[in-house]
PDB file of C-alpha atoms and ligand atoms in Angstrom:
ATOM      1  CA  MET K   1     152.863  40.657  93.420  1.00  0.00           C
ATOM      2  CA  GLN K   2     155.213  43.550  94.348  1.00  0.00           C
ATOM      3  CA  ARG K   3     158.330  42.718  95.517  1.00  0.00           C
ATOM      4  CA  GLN K   4     161.661  44.729  95.694  1.00  0.00           C
ATOM      5  CA  ILE K   5     159.908  47.186  96.201  1.00  0.00           C
ATOM      6  CA  ILE K   6     161.945  50.713  97.275  1.00  0.00           C
ATOM      7  CA  ASP K   7     160.172  53.637  99.281  1.00  0.00           C
ATOM      8  CA  TYR K   8     162.114  56.730  98.447  1.00  0.00           C
ATOM      9  CA  ALA K   9     160.256  58.223 101.469  1.00  0.00           C
ATOM     10  CA  LEU K  10     163.702  59.953 102.891  1.00  0.00           C
ATOM     11  CA  GLN K  11     164.793  61.192  99.277  1.00  0.00           C
ATOM     12  CA  ARG K  12     162.403  62.971  99.271  1.00  0.00           C
ATOM     13  CA  LYS K  13     162.087  64.406 103.018  1.00  0.00           C
ATOM     14  CA  ALA K  14     165.691  65.092 101.725  1.00  0.00           C
ATOM     15  CA  ARG K  15     164.216  66.732  99.329  1.00  0.00           C
ATOM     16  CA  LEU K  16     162.122  68.558 100.259  1.00  0.00           C
ATOM     17  CA  ALA K  17     164.307  70.451 103.807  1.00  0.00           C
ATOM     18  CA  GLU K  18     166.757  71.226 100.891  1.00  0.00           C
ATOM     19  CA  VAL K  19     163.873  73.461  99.735  1.00  0.00           C
ATOM     20  CA  HIS K  20     162.524  74.465 103.358  1.00  0.00           C
ATOM     21  CA  SER K  21     166.142  75.892 104.046  1.00  0.00           C
ATOM     22  CA  GLY K  22     166.966  77.764 100.282  1.00  0.00           C
ATOM     23  CA  ARG K  23     169.410  75.158  99.187  1.00  0.00           C
ATOM     24  CA  ARG K  24     167.332  74.566  97.029  1.00  0.00           C
ATOM     25  CA  ALA K  25     165.226  76.398  93.739  1.00  0.00           C
ATOM     26  CA  VAL K  26     161.489  75.363  93.938  1.00  0.00           C
ATOM     27  CA  ALA K  27     161.660  75.534  90.220  1.00  0.00           C
ATOM     28  CA  ASP K  28     163.765  72.782  90.559  1.00  0.00           C
ATOM     29  CA  VAL K  29     161.496  70.914  92.125  1.00  0.00           C
ATOM     30  CA  CYS K  30     158.390  72.055  90.309  1.00  0.00           C
ATOM     31  CA  ASP K  31     159.625  70.885  86.857  1.00  0.00           C
ATOM     32  CA  ALA K  32     156.968  68.333  85.800  1.00  0.00           C
ATOM     33  CA  SER K  33     156.597  68.124  82.388  1.00  0.00           C
ATOM     34  CA  PRO K  34     153.542  68.443  80.328  1.00  0.00           C
ATOM     35  CA  TYR K  35     153.418  64.752  79.104  1.00  0.00           C
ATOM     36  CA  LEU K  36     153.582  64.255  83.616  1.00  0.00           C
ATOM     37  CA  LEU K  37     151.286  66.652  84.084  1.00  0.00           C
ATOM     38  CA  ARG K  38     148.978  65.236  81.460  1.00  0.00           C
ATOM     39  CA  ALA K  39     149.708  61.702  82.772  1.00  0.00           C
ATOM     40  CA  ALA K  40     148.680  62.837  85.601  1.00  0.00           C
ATOM     41  CA  LYS K  41     144.829  63.453  84.645  1.00  0.00           C
ATOM     42  CA  PHE K  42     144.802  60.711  82.661  1.00  0.00           C
ATOM     43  CA  HIS K  43     146.234  58.023  84.235  1.00  0.00           C
ATOM     44  CA  GLY K  44     147.372  59.508  87.793  1.00  0.00           C
ATOM     45  CA  ARG K  45     145.278  58.004  91.023  1.00  0.00           C
ATOM     46  CA  PRO K  46     143.905  60.267  94.429  1.00  0.00           C
ATOM     47  CA  SER K  47     146.310  59.839  97.522  1.00  0.00           C
ATOM     48  CA  PRO K  48     145.523  61.931 100.884  1.00  0.00           C
ATOM     49  CA  THR K  49     149.701  63.046 100.902  1.00  0.00           C
ATOM     50  CA  LEU K  50     148.959  67.175 100.707  1.00  0.00           C
ATOM     51  CA  CYS K  51     151.528  69.145  98.172  1.00  0.00           C
ATOM     52  CA  PRO K  52     154.322  69.362 100.465  1.00  0.00           C
ATOM     53  CA  ILE K  53     155.211  72.362  98.805  1.00  0.00           C
ATOM     54  CA  CYS K  54     152.037  74.344  98.059  1.00  0.00           C
ATOM     55  CA  ARG K  55     149.433  72.687 100.019  1.00  0.00           C
ATOM     56  CA  LYS K  56     146.564  73.823  98.162  1.00  0.00           C
ATOM     57  CA  GLU K  57     145.483  70.076  96.964  1.00  0.00           C
ATOM     58  CA  GLN K  58     146.909  66.406  97.457  1.00  0.00           C
ATOM     59  CA  VAL K  59     149.687  64.759  95.176  1.00  0.00           C
ATOM     60  CA  THR K  60     148.348  62.955  92.292  1.00  0.00           C
ATOM     61  CA  LEU K  61     150.383  59.315  91.983  1.00  0.00           C
ATOM     62  CA  VAL K  62     151.349  57.820  88.540  1.00  0.00           C
ATOM     63  CA  SER K  63     152.347  55.003  87.804  1.00  0.00           C
ATOM     64  CA  TRP K  64     155.091  54.673  85.193  1.00  0.00           C
ATOM     65  CA  VAL K  65     155.986  50.742  84.075  1.00  0.00           C
ATOM     66  CA  PHE K  66     159.041  49.904  82.895  1.00  0.00           C
ATOM     67  CA  GLY K  67     160.337  46.571  80.921  1.00  0.00           C
ATOM     68  CA  ASP K  68     162.708  45.228  77.964  1.00  0.00           C
ATOM     69  CA  LYS K  69     159.257  42.775  76.960  1.00  0.00           C
ATOM     70  CA  LEU K  70     156.783  45.216  77.777  1.00  0.00           C
ATOM     71  CA  GLY K  71     157.332  46.829  73.824  1.00  0.00           C
ATOM     72  CA  GLN K  72     155.792  49.718  73.723  1.00  0.00           C
ATOM     73  CA  VAL K  73     153.915  50.191  76.760  1.00  0.00           C
ATOM     74  CA  SER K  74     158.285  50.887  78.272  1.00  0.00           C
ATOM     75  CA  GLY K  75     158.286  54.178  79.375  1.00  0.00           C
ATOM     76  CA  SER K  76     154.304  54.873  79.796  1.00  0.00           C
ATOM     77  CA  ALA K  77     152.241  55.746  82.371  1.00  0.00           C
ATOM     78  CA  ARG K  78     149.501  53.183  83.663  1.00  0.00           C
ATOM     79  CA  SER K  79     146.039  52.690  85.634  1.00  0.00           C
ATOM     80  CA  SER K  80     146.317  50.065  88.518  1.00  0.00           C
ATOM     81  CA  GLU K  81     144.044  48.083  86.823  1.00  0.00           C
ATOM     82  CA  GLU K  82     146.631  47.725  84.093  1.00  0.00           C
ATOM     83  CA  ILE K  83     149.359  47.019  85.884  1.00  0.00           C
ATOM     84  CA  THR K  84     147.302  44.861  87.847  1.00  0.00           C
ATOM     85  CA  ARG K  85     146.072  43.001  84.601  1.00  0.00           C
ATOM     86  CA  LEU K  86     149.896  43.517  83.299  1.00  0.00           C
ATOM     87  CA  ALA K  87     151.354  42.385  86.156  1.00  0.00           C
ATOM     88  CA  THR K  88     149.567  38.688  85.796  1.00  0.00           C
ATOM     89  CA  SER K  89     150.360  38.683  81.960  1.00  0.00           C
ATOM     90  CA  ALA K  90     153.446  40.682  80.832  1.00  0.00           C
ATOM     91  CA  GLU K  91     157.068  38.704  82.349  1.00  0.00           C
ATOM     92  CA  GLU K  92     158.629  40.874  84.640  1.00  0.00           C
ATOM     93  CA  PHE K  93     159.271  44.821  84.878  1.00  0.00           C
ATOM     94  CA  SER K  94     159.028  47.578  86.971  1.00  0.00           C
ATOM     95  CA  VAL K  95     157.020  50.349  88.439  1.00  0.00           C
ATOM     96  CA  HIS K  96     157.958  53.752  89.069  1.00  0.00           C
ATOM     97  CA  VAL K  97     155.760  55.690  91.710  1.00  0.00           C
ATOM     98  CA  VAL K  98     155.892  59.129  91.026  1.00  0.00           C
ATOM     99  CA  GLU K  99     153.350  61.873  92.780  1.00  0.00           C
ATOM    100  CA  VAL K 100     152.804  65.216  91.880  1.00  0.00           C
ATOM    101  CA  CYS K 101     150.337  68.209  91.961  1.00  0.00           C
ATOM    102  CA  ARG K 102     148.942  68.911  89.134  1.00  0.00           C
ATOM    103  CA  THR K 103     148.942  72.862  91.351  1.00  0.00           C
ATOM    104  CA  CYS K 104     152.774  73.738  91.093  1.00  0.00           C
ATOM    105  CA  SER K 105     153.677  70.850  89.211  1.00  0.00           C
ATOM    106  CA  TRP K 106     155.447  69.333  92.488  1.00  0.00           C
ATOM    107  CA  ASN K 107     156.612  65.929  91.714  1.00  0.00           C
ATOM    108  CA  HIS K 108     158.813  63.058  93.385  1.00  0.00           C
ATOM    109  CA  LEU K 109     159.460  58.787  93.112  1.00  0.00           C
ATOM    110  CA  VAL K 110     157.597  58.093  95.582  1.00  0.00           C
ATOM    111  CA  GLN K 111     158.629  54.316  95.369  1.00  0.00           C
ATOM    112  CA  SER K 112     159.088  51.448  92.929  1.00  0.00           C
ATOM    113  CA  TYR K 113     158.846  47.690  93.098  1.00  0.00           C
ATOM    114  CA  VAL K 114     158.947  44.523  90.969  1.00  0.00           C
ATOM    115  CA  ALA K 115     155.438  43.067  88.778  1.00  0.00           C
ATOM    116  CA  GLY K 116     155.303  41.266  86.325  1.00  0.00           C
ATOM    117  CA  LEU K 117     155.693  37.207  86.085  1.00  0.00           C
ATOM    118  CA  PRO K 118     159.571  35.766  86.765  1.00  0.00           C
ATOM    119  CA  PRO K 119     161.804  35.709  83.566  1.00  0.00           C
ATOM    120  CA  ARG K 120     161.449  32.489  81.623  1.00  0.00           C
ATOM    121  CA  SER K 121     164.695  31.831  81.843  1.00  0.00           C
ATOM    122  CA  THR K 122     164.442  30.607  85.507  1.00  0.00           C
ATOM    123  CA  ARG K 123     160.559  28.468  85.041  1.00  0.00           C
ATOM    124  CA  ARG K 124     161.611  25.300  83.007  1.00  0.00           C
ATOM    125  CA  ARG K 125     160.334  24.867  79.451  1.00  0.00           C
ATOM    126  CA  ARG K 126     157.957  21.851  79.721  1.00  0.00           C
ATOM    127  CA  VAL K 127     156.380  23.906  82.100  1.00  0.00           C
ATOM    128  CA  ALA K 128     153.126  24.666  80.319  1.00  0.00           C
ATOM    129  CA  LYS K 129     151.625  28.197  80.478  1.00  0.00           C
TER     130      LYS K 129
HETATM  131 ZN1   ZN M 201     151.514  71.490  94.981  1.00  0.00          ZN
END
């Protein structure tokens, strides 16, 4: 279950306005790292949104997971199926959804949310799992 959902549409819009007005260089926003592009290729999911910069392809959504309890999984890109599985087995973690264009390397955070089981400290010890 997703909670604490934050939408970054306004920030995205502001960023694009900066680019369109020339206040920010395209190279500045089209700076996806090879790591992110690779994640988009292997873990990304298609989106209906056309790339706002090059308009040559639809952006790919990549979900990154972060959490103290995730161990090595923290800070990695995961598919929707993996996140669904994690949400039922792992303790609270956050997910950052980034859109990336594999043509021009545009990338921007679009959404973040918290998923996973409630932290143990708030659960009663005697409750069996
Ligand atoms: Zn693009």
